[in-house]
Amino acid sequence: MQIAVIGGGFAGLALAWHFLRIKKSISLTLFEQNEIGSGASGVSAGLLHYYAGLKAKKNFLGEEGYESTRQLLDAASEFSSAPIYENSGLLRFPINENQEKCFIAAARDYPDVHWLSAEECLRMNPGVFPSPGLFIENCLTVYPDKYMAALWKGCESLGARHKKRKIHNFNELEEFDLIIGAAGAGILAPPFPSLPINALKGQILELPWPENIPMPKSALSSEIYVVPDRENKKCFVGSTFEREFTNADPDPEEAEKKLLPHLIKLYPAFSDIKPTGCRAGIRVTSRDRFPFIQQIEQRIFVFTGLGSKGLLYHSLLAENFVKTIA
């Protein structure tokens, strides 16, 4: 069976891995016009947990998605000389009184999340604005670039090939028995037909960590998220949610306007720190917010619309998809 996967982000790589692991006697080619992981997946913060959402309720199939992704991370780790994730948790600060009540309820209902006092939060992350918060114990910080590079090495070890090429027409892939479009924002362009998909631009800033405060022990989230890079003594701050945009290029001025006030409120020490980088990516969601997995022609499927929960669900959904293909 000749299989073509279009797209080299979380979804495309997970599909490739599970096809190669589960199905026998196949030949798989991954088409990615740029480098592996160069799209929105590579820009993502890499926070893996199952309490996303304003109320910190456990996400549907969240534990299953978390465990499937963790297994894939461990499999990819076999092909990396450096760690591709760490388990340091996530500290979420409420943005209003109603969310605080929801967080306190979550800490009461779930054994792996804990409501911490302002003093406990400060001990965990010195320099942060004093506020109580919800600590999510089972949150992994994933390094997306290292993860996807390692996972692709694993796919190559199982026989996958990468063709650095854009597909303009499905007639270019006549020799393939099965074609899966997992191209993220690429789904919005030919050869794919018009689909009920929305695009959202997200930007992330990179900043050096202030010298006068220790690096945080966990990632943080409030109106923004802050993900520490301990090795390089810097952090990543995001993300913007831009529904109106003219291109996918980074716009540092817009990103700074939207993100820096929230960062300085959370960490006053950043008031004199200038960003050193800006990254942007386009992620796609279906109009009902559910992943969009659909057959569009006899041998052609699309696997997209994972939105902001791509890291949580990409492996679980890819594995289930592969198991349904005869």
GROMACS .gro file of C-alpha atoms in nm:
model
  326
    1MET     CA    1   0.000   0.000   0.000
    2GLN     CA    2   0.139   0.338  -0.106
    3ILE     CA    3   0.048   0.611   0.146
    4ALA     CA    4   0.105   0.986   0.112
    5VAL     CA    5   0.083   1.214   0.415
    6ILE     CA    6   0.079   1.587   0.337
    7GLY     CA    7   0.211   1.799   0.624
    8GLY     CA    8   0.504   1.764   0.861
    9GLY     CA    9   0.363   1.896   1.190
   10PHE     CA   10   0.222   1.715   1.495
   11ALA     CA   11  -0.067   1.558   1.301
   12GLY     CA   12   0.130   1.447   0.996
   13LEU     CA   13   0.417   1.298   1.196
   14ALA     CA   14   0.180   1.114   1.432
   15LEU     CA   15  -0.005   0.969   1.133
   16ALA     CA   16   0.323   0.859   0.976
   17TRP     CA   17   0.445   0.694   1.297
   18HIS     CA   18   0.123   0.506   1.368
   19PHE     CA   19   0.083   0.390   1.006
   20LEU     CA   20   0.436   0.255   1.005
   21ARG     CA   21   0.397   0.092   1.347
   22ILE     CA   22   0.050  -0.060   1.298
   23LYS     CA   23   0.019  -0.140   0.929
   24LYS     CA   24   0.237  -0.395   0.755
   25SER     CA   25   0.363  -0.394   0.398
   26ILE     CA   26   0.320  -0.022   0.337
   27SER     CA   27   0.533   0.248   0.178
   28LEU     CA   28   0.488   0.593   0.329
   29THR     CA   29   0.597   0.929   0.186
   30LEU     CA   30   0.558   1.252   0.379
   31PHE     CA   31   0.522   1.567   0.171
   32GLU     CA   32   0.627   1.887   0.349
   33GLN     CA   33   0.731   2.181   0.134
   34ASN     CA   34   0.947   2.326   0.413
   35GLU     CA   35   1.146   2.165   0.693
   36ILE     CA   36   0.981   1.913   0.923
   37GLY     CA   37   0.798   2.097   1.203
   38SER     CA   38   0.829   2.439   1.041
   39GLY     CA   39   0.458   2.527   1.064
   40ALA     CA   40   0.233   2.616   1.357
   41SER     CA   41   0.334   2.300   1.547
   42GLY     CA   42   0.690   2.427   1.568
   43VAL     CA   43   0.574   2.763   1.702
   44SER     CA   44   0.353   2.618   1.974
   45ALA     CA   45   0.432   2.657   2.345
   46GLY     CA   46   0.449   2.282   2.396
   47LEU     CA   47   0.234   2.263   2.711
   48LEU     CA   48   0.075   1.920   2.743
   49HIS     CA   49  -0.201   1.877   3.001
   50TYR     CA   50  -0.572   1.797   3.012
   51TYR     CA   51  -0.713   2.092   3.206
   52ALA     CA   52  -0.728   2.349   2.926
   53GLY     CA   53  -1.023   2.587   2.921
   54LEU     CA   54  -1.143   2.877   3.133
   55LYS     CA   55  -1.283   2.655   3.409
   56ALA     CA   56  -0.993   2.405   3.422
   57LYS     CA   57  -1.237   2.118   3.372
   58LYS     CA   58  -1.085   1.789   3.262
   59ASN     CA   59  -1.091   1.782   2.881
   60PHE     CA   60  -1.293   1.516   2.699
   61LEU     CA   61  -1.067   1.213   2.647
   62GLY     CA   62  -0.794   1.432   2.795
   63GLU     CA   63  -0.624   1.162   3.000
   64GLU     CA   64  -0.629   0.925   2.703
   65GLY     CA   65  -0.483   1.194   2.477
   66TYR     CA   66  -0.218   1.285   2.735
   67GLU     CA   67  -0.111   0.923   2.777
   68SER     CA   68  -0.100   0.859   2.401
   69THR     CA   69   0.113   1.169   2.345
   70ARG     CA   70   0.339   1.079   2.635
   71GLN     CA   71   0.397   0.734   2.486
   72LEU     CA   72   0.482   0.897   2.153
   73LEU     CA   73   0.720   1.138   2.329
   74ASP     CA   74   0.894   0.846   2.494
   75ALA     CA   75   0.918   0.663   2.161
   76ALA     CA   76   1.065   0.975   1.996
   77SER     CA   77   1.310   1.016   2.284
   78GLU     CA   78   1.483   0.698   2.168
   79PHE     CA   79   1.594   0.894   1.860
   80SER     CA   80   1.717   1.206   2.041
   81SER     CA   81   2.043   1.268   2.223
   82ALA     CA   82   1.884   1.550   2.425
   83PRO     CA   83   1.564   1.560   2.635
   84ILE     CA   84   1.256   1.650   2.434
   85TYR     CA   85   1.027   1.725   2.729
   86GLU     CA   86   1.028   1.786   3.103
   87ASN     CA   87   0.764   1.737   3.371
   88SER     CA   88   0.762   2.056   3.577
   89GLY     CA   89   0.389   2.130   3.594
   90LEU     CA   90   0.188   2.441   3.514
   91LEU     CA   91   0.079   2.720   3.748
   92ARG     CA   92  -0.242   2.892   3.634
   93PHE     CA   93  -0.346   3.225   3.784
   94PRO     CA   94  -0.717   3.320   3.773
   95ILE     CA   95  -0.803   3.634   3.578
   96ASN     CA   96  -1.123   3.713   3.771
   97GLU     CA   97  -1.326   3.606   4.071
   98ASN     CA   98  -1.545   3.365   3.876
   99GLN     CA   99  -1.242   3.181   3.737
  100GLU     CA  100  -1.092   3.166   4.087
  101LYS     CA  101  -1.404   2.984   4.207
  102CYS     CA  102  -1.374   2.740   3.915
  103PHE     CA  103  -1.008   2.676   3.995
  104ILE     CA  104  -1.085   2.611   4.361
  105ALA     CA  105  -1.358   2.366   4.253
  106ALA     CA  106  -1.115   2.191   4.018
  107ALA     CA  107  -0.865   2.150   4.301
  108ARG     CA  108  -1.143   1.996   4.510
  109ASP     CA  109  -1.257   1.759   4.233
  110TYR     CA  110  -0.927   1.638   4.085
  111PRO     CA  111  -0.639   1.486   4.285
  112ASP     CA  112  -0.363   1.601   4.048
  113VAL     CA  113  -0.440   1.976   4.068
  114HIS     CA  114  -0.381   2.190   4.376
  115TRP     CA  115  -0.497   2.535   4.488
  116LEU     CA  116  -0.194   2.725   4.620
  117SER     CA  117  -0.183   3.039   4.828
  118ALA     CA  118  -0.005   3.352   4.700
  119GLU     CA  119   0.286   3.273   4.933
  120GLU     CA  120   0.317   2.918   4.797
  121CYS     CA  121   0.311   3.050   4.438
  122LEU     CA  122   0.587   3.299   4.523
  123ARG     CA  123   0.802   3.028   4.676
  124MET     CA  124   0.761   2.822   4.361
  125ASN     CA  125   0.824   3.111   4.122
  126PRO     CA  126   1.000   3.409   4.289
  127GLY     CA  127   0.928   3.746   4.131
  128VAL     CA  128   0.579   3.660   4.009
  129PHE     CA  129   0.292   3.894   4.100
  130PRO     CA  130   0.154   3.768   4.433
  131SER     CA  131  -0.167   3.581   4.368
  132PRO     CA  132  -0.313   3.241   4.455
  133GLY     CA  133  -0.312   2.994   4.170
  134LEU     CA  134  -0.394   2.645   4.046
  135PHE     CA  135  -0.098   2.409   4.010
  136ILE     CA  136  -0.146   2.138   3.748
  137GLU     CA  137   0.083   1.856   3.845
  138ASN     CA  138   0.061   1.652   3.526
  139CYS     CA  139   0.175   1.910   3.274
  140LEU     CA  140   0.469   1.843   3.046
  141THR     CA  141   0.670   2.115   2.879
  142VAL     CA  142   0.751   1.975   2.535
  143TYR     CA  143   1.024   2.115   2.310
  144PRO     CA  144   0.836   2.096   1.978
  145ASP     CA  145   1.138   2.133   1.747
  146LYS     CA  146   1.335   1.859   1.923
  147TYR     CA  147   1.027   1.637   1.953
  148MET     CA  148   0.935   1.654   1.585
  149ALA     CA  149   1.295   1.612   1.468
  150ALA     CA  150   1.329   1.300   1.684
  151LEU     CA  151   0.989   1.160   1.582
  152TRP     CA  152   1.080   1.202   1.216
  153LYS     CA  153   1.405   1.011   1.274
  154GLY     CA  154   1.191   0.736   1.419
  155CYS     CA  155   0.966   0.739   1.114
  156GLU     CA  156   1.270   0.724   0.885
  157SER     CA  157   1.401   0.425   1.079
  158LEU     CA  158   1.074   0.249   0.989
  159GLY     CA  159   1.112   0.332   0.619
  160ALA     CA  160   0.935   0.668   0.574
  161ARG     CA  161   1.060   0.914   0.311
  162HIS     CA  162   1.036   1.293   0.309
  163LYS     CA  163   0.979   1.483  -0.015
  164LYS     CA  164   1.031   1.857   0.022
  165ARG     CA  165   0.763   1.956  -0.220
  166LYS     CA  166   0.429   2.137  -0.237
  167ILE     CA  167   0.139   1.945  -0.386
  168HIS     CA  168  -0.070   2.159  -0.621
  169ASN     CA  169  -0.301   1.891  -0.760
  170PHE     CA  170  -0.394   1.543  -0.643
  171ASN     CA  171  -0.314   1.418  -0.994
  172GLU     CA  172   0.051   1.451  -0.889
  173LEU     CA  173  -0.011   1.165  -0.645
  174GLU     CA  174  -0.178   0.913  -0.876
  175GLU     CA  175   0.055   0.631  -0.769
  176PHE     CA  176  -0.067   0.650  -0.408
  177ASP     CA  177  -0.348   0.430  -0.277
  178LEU     CA  178  -0.423   0.659   0.017
  179ILE     CA  179  -0.365   1.033   0.065
  180ILE     CA  180  -0.411   1.212   0.397
  181GLY     CA  181  -0.397   1.590   0.414
  182ALA     CA  182  -0.262   1.691   0.755
  183ALA     CA  183  -0.120   2.024   0.648
  184GLY     CA  184  -0.274   2.251   0.910
  185ALA     CA  185  -0.317   2.593   0.750
  186GLY     CA  186  -0.213   2.437   0.419
  187ILE     CA  187  -0.559   2.278   0.414
  188LEU     CA  188  -0.695   2.623   0.323
  189ALA     CA  189  -0.518   2.620  -0.016
  190PRO     CA  190  -0.534   2.396  -0.326
  191PRO     CA  191  -0.540   2.109  -0.391
  192PHE     CA  192  -0.784   2.088  -0.102
  193PRO     CA  193  -1.142   2.203  -0.166
  194SER     CA  194  -1.315   2.468   0.042
  195LEU     CA  195  -1.368   2.323   0.390
  196PRO     CA  196  -1.553   2.460   0.698
  197ILE     CA  197  -1.226   2.563   0.861
  198ASN     CA  198  -1.127   2.885   1.038
  199ALA     CA  199  -0.774   3.025   1.062
  200LEU     CA  200  -0.621   3.192   1.364
  201LYS     CA  201  -0.279   3.360   1.381
  202GLY     CA  202  -0.075   3.316   1.696
  203GLN     CA  203   0.247   3.498   1.783
  204ILE     CA  204   0.504   3.422   2.051
  205LEU     CA  205   0.776   3.647   2.188
  206GLU     CA  206   1.118   3.531   2.304
  207LEU     CA  207   1.280   3.723   2.592
  208PRO     CA  208   1.593   3.682   2.807
  209TRP     CA  209   1.513   3.599   3.168
  210PRO     CA  210   1.571   3.888   3.414
  211GLU     CA  211   1.901   3.847   3.596
  212ASN     CA  212   1.763   3.954   3.933
  213ILE     CA  213   1.509   3.671   3.976
  214PRO     CA  214   1.548   3.291   3.959
  215MET     CA  215   1.409   3.095   3.668
  216PRO     CA  216   1.056   2.966   3.748
  217LYS     CA  217   1.013   2.607   3.859
  218SER     CA  218   0.709   2.560   3.633
  219ALA     CA  219   0.544   2.706   3.328
  220LEU     CA  220   0.288   2.977   3.405
  221SER     CA  221  -0.042   3.078   3.254
  222SER     CA  222  -0.285   3.362   3.307
  223GLU     CA  223  -0.397   3.596   3.030
  224ILE     CA  224  -0.076   3.476   2.862
  225TYR     CA  225   0.156   3.182   2.914
  226VAL     CA  226   0.523   3.192   3.009
  227VAL     CA  227   0.735   2.889   2.925
  228PRO     CA  228   1.091   2.890   3.063
  229ASP     CA  229   1.393   2.775   2.864
  230ARG     CA  230   1.631   2.699   3.151
  231GLU     CA  231   1.918   2.585   2.934
  232ASN     CA  232   1.937   2.921   2.755
  233LYS     CA  233   1.807   3.140   3.042
  234LYS     CA  234   1.518   3.279   2.842
  235CYS     CA  235   1.144   3.230   2.807
  236PHE     CA  236   0.870   3.217   2.548
  237VAL     CA  237   0.558   3.428   2.599
  238GLY     CA  238   0.235   3.386   2.408
  239SER     CA  239   0.009   3.372   2.244
  240THR     CA  240  -0.183   3.626   2.047
  241PHE     CA  241  -0.519   3.521   1.904
  242GLU     CA  242  -0.553   3.716   1.580
  243ARG     CA  243  -0.861   3.642   1.375
  244GLU     CA  244  -0.794   3.929   1.137
  245PHE     CA  245  -0.453   3.922   0.970
  246THR     CA  246  -0.306   3.986   0.626
  247ASN     CA  247  -0.017   3.737   0.627
  248ALA     CA  248   0.149   3.468   0.834
  249ASP     CA  249   0.472   3.659   0.894
  250PRO     CA  250   0.577   3.763   1.246
  251ASP     CA  251   0.466   4.113   1.340
  252PRO     CA  252   0.677   4.202   1.648
  253GLU     CA  253   0.507   4.537   1.702
  254GLU     CA  254   0.162   4.377   1.716
  255ALA     CA  255   0.284   4.088   1.932
  256GLU     CA  256   0.452   4.322   2.181
  257LYS     CA  257   0.141   4.539   2.202
  258LYS     CA  258  -0.078   4.239   2.281
  259LEU     CA  259   0.156   4.039   2.507
  260LEU     CA  260   0.398   4.262   2.695
  261PRO     CA  261   0.143   4.442   2.919
  262HIS     CA  262   0.020   4.104   3.047
  263LEU     CA  263   0.375   3.977   3.096
  264ILE     CA  264   0.479   4.287   3.294
  265LYS     CA  265   0.166   4.256   3.509
  266LEU     CA  266   0.257   3.894   3.584
  267TYR     CA  267   0.633   3.957   3.621
  268PRO     CA  268   0.712   4.326   3.690
  269ALA     CA  269   1.085   4.256   3.640
  270PHE     CA  270   1.021   4.234   3.265
  271SER     CA  271   0.937   4.606   3.244
  272ASP     CA  272   1.291   4.683   3.122
  273ILE     CA  273   1.347   4.364   2.919
  274LYS     CA  274   1.329   4.381   2.541
  275PRO     CA  275   1.215   4.084   2.328
  276THR     CA  276   1.487   3.917   2.124
  277GLY     CA  277   1.262   3.725   1.887
  278CYS     CA  278   0.910   3.681   1.754
  279ARG     CA  279   0.754   3.373   1.594
  280ALA     CA  280   0.420   3.334   1.423
  281GLY     CA  281   0.205   3.044   1.306
  282ILE     CA  282  -0.143   2.985   1.165
  283ARG     CA  283  -0.351   2.717   1.329
  284VAL     CA  284  -0.688   2.599   1.206
  285THR     CA  285  -1.005   2.493   1.380
  286SER     CA  286  -1.335   2.358   1.256
  287ARG     CA  287  -1.640   2.575   1.307
  288ASP     CA  288  -1.773   2.347   1.581
  289ARG     CA  289  -1.428   2.338   1.748
  290PHE     CA  290  -1.398   1.960   1.700
  291PRO     CA  291  -1.108   1.808   1.503
  292PHE     CA  292  -1.192   1.785   1.135
  293ILE     CA  293  -1.132   1.430   1.008
  294GLN     CA  294  -1.320   1.355   0.689
  295GLN     CA  295  -1.306   1.163   0.364
  296ILE     CA  296  -1.326   1.407   0.071
  297GLU     CA  297  -1.270   1.164  -0.217
  298GLN     CA  298  -1.245   0.789  -0.254
  299ARG     CA  299  -0.879   0.770  -0.152
  300ILE     CA  300  -0.834   1.115   0.001
  301PHE     CA  301  -0.887   1.220   0.364
  302VAL     CA  302  -0.819   1.535   0.562
  303PHE     CA  303  -0.694   1.522   0.921
  304THR     CA  304  -0.685   1.877   1.058
  305GLY     CA  305  -0.856   2.132   1.282
  306LEU     CA  306  -0.686   2.025   1.605
  307GLY     CA  307  -0.650   2.392   1.702
  308SER     CA  308  -0.482   2.476   2.031
  309LYS     CA  309  -0.512   2.117   2.156
  310GLY     CA  310  -0.303   1.959   1.881
  311LEU     CA  311  -0.034   1.841   2.120
  312LEU     CA  312  -0.293   1.679   2.348
  313TYR     CA  313  -0.489   1.494   2.079
  314HIS     CA  314  -0.261   1.442   1.778
  315SER     CA  315  -0.134   1.098   1.874
  316LEU     CA  316  -0.462   0.955   2.004
  317LEU     CA  317  -0.661   1.069   1.700
  318ALA     CA  318  -0.392   0.959   1.455
  319GLU     CA  319  -0.372   0.614   1.610
  320ASN     CA  320  -0.750   0.572   1.604
  321PHE     CA  321  -0.762   0.697   1.244
  322VAL     CA  322  -0.498   0.447   1.132
  323LYS     CA  323  -0.683   0.160   1.301
  324THR     CA  324  -1.000   0.239   1.103
  325ILE     CA  325  -0.825   0.231   0.766
  326ALA     CA  326  -0.853  -0.109   0.604
   0.00000   0.00000   0.00000
